[in-house]
XYZ file of N, CA and C in Angstrom:
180
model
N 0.850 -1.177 0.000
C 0.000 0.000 0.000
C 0.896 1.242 0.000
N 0.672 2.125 -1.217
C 1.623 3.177 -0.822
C 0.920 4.097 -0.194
N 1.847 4.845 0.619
C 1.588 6.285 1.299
C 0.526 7.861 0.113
N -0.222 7.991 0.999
C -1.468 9.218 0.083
C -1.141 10.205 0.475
N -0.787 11.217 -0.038
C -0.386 12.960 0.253
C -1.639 13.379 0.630
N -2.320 13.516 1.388
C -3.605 14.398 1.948
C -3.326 15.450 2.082
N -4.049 16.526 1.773
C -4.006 18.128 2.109
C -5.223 18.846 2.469
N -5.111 19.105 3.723
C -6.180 19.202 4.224
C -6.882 21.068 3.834
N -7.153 21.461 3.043
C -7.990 22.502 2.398
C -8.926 23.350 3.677
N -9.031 23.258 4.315
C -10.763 23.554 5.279
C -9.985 25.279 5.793
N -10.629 25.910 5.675
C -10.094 27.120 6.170
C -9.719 26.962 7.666
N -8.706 27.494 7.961
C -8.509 27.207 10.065
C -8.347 28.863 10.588
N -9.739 29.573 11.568
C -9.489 30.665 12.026
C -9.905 30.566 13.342
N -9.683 31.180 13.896
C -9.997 31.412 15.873
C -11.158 32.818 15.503
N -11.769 32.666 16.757
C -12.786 33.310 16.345
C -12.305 34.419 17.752
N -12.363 35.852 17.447
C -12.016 36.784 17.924
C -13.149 37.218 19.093
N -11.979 37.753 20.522
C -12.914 37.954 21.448
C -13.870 38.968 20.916
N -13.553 39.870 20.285
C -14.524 40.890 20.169
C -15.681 40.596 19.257
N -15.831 39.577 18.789
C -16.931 38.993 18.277
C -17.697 38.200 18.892
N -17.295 37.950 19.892
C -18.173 37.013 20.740
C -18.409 37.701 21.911
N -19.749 38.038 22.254
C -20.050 39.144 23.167
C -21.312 38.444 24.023
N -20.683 37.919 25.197
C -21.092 37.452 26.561
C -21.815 38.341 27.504
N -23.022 38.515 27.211
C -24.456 39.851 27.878
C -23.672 39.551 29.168
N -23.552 41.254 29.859
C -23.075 41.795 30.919
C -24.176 41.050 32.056
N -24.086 40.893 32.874
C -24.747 40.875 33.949
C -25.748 40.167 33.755
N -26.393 39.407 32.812
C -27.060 38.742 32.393
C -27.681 37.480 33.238
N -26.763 36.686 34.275
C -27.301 35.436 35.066
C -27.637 34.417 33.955
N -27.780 33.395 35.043
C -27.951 32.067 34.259
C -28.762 32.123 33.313
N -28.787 31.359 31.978
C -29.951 30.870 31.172
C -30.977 30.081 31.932
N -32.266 30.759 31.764
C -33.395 29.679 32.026
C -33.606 28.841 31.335
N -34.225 27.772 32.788
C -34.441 26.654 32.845
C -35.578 25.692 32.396
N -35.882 24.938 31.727
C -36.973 24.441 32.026
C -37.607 23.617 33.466
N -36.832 23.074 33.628
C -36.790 22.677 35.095
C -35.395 22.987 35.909
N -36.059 22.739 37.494
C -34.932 23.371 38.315
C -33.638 22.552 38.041
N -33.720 20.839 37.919
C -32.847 20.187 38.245
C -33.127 18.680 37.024
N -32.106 18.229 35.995
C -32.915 17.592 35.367
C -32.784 15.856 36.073
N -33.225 15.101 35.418
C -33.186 13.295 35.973
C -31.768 13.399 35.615
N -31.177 13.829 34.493
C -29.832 13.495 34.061
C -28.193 13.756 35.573
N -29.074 14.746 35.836
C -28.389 15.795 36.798
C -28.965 15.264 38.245
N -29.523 14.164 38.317
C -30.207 13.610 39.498
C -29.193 12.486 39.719
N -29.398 11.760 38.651
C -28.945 10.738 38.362
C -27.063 10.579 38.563
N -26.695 11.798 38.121
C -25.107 11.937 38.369
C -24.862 11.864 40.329
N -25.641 12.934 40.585
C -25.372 13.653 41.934
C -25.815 11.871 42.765
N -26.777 11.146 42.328
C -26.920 10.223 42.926
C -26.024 9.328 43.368
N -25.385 8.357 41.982
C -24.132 8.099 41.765
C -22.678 8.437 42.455
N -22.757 9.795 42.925
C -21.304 10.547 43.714
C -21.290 10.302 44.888
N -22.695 10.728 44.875
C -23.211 10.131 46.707
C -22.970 8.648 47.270
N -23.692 7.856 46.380
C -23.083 6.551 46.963
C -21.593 6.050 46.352
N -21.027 6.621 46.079
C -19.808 6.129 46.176
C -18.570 7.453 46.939
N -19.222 8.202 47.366
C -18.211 8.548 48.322
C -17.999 8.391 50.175
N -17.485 8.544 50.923
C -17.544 8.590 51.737
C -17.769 9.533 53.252
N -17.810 10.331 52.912
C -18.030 12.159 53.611
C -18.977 12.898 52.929
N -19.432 13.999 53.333
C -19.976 14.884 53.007
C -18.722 15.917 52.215
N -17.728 16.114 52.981
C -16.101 16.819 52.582
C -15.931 16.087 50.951
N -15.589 14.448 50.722
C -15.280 14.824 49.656
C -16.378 14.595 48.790
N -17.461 14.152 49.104
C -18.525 14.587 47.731
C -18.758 15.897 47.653
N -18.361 16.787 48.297
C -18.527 18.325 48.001
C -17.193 18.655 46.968
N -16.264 17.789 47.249
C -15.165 18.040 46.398
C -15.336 17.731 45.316
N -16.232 17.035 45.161
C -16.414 15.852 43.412
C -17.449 16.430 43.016
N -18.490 17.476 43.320
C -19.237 18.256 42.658
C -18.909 19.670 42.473
């Protein structure tokens, strides 16, 4: 099998802070709900496998 010269074409730019404009004072995005199953389901999981209150506060 011989070796293929690939050249990868795709334009490559970083996208400039001043174009990306993060609303001042704005607060969290709303929610549909407070807390989802997904996000239940993790915090559940941490809980039983740690041992303290100290380090499951560390692991969240």
């Amino acid at each position: 099998m011989e070796p293929k010269n690939v050249i990868d074409e795709r334009p490559v730019g970083t996208v400039s802070p001043a174009k990306t404009r993060i609303p001042f004072l704005s607060g969290r995005p709303e929610r549909e709900t407070i807390i989802s199953v997904d996000e239940i389901t993790d915090l559940t999981i941490v809980l039983n496998i740690t041992k303290s209150v100290d380090e499951f506060l560390k692991l969240i």
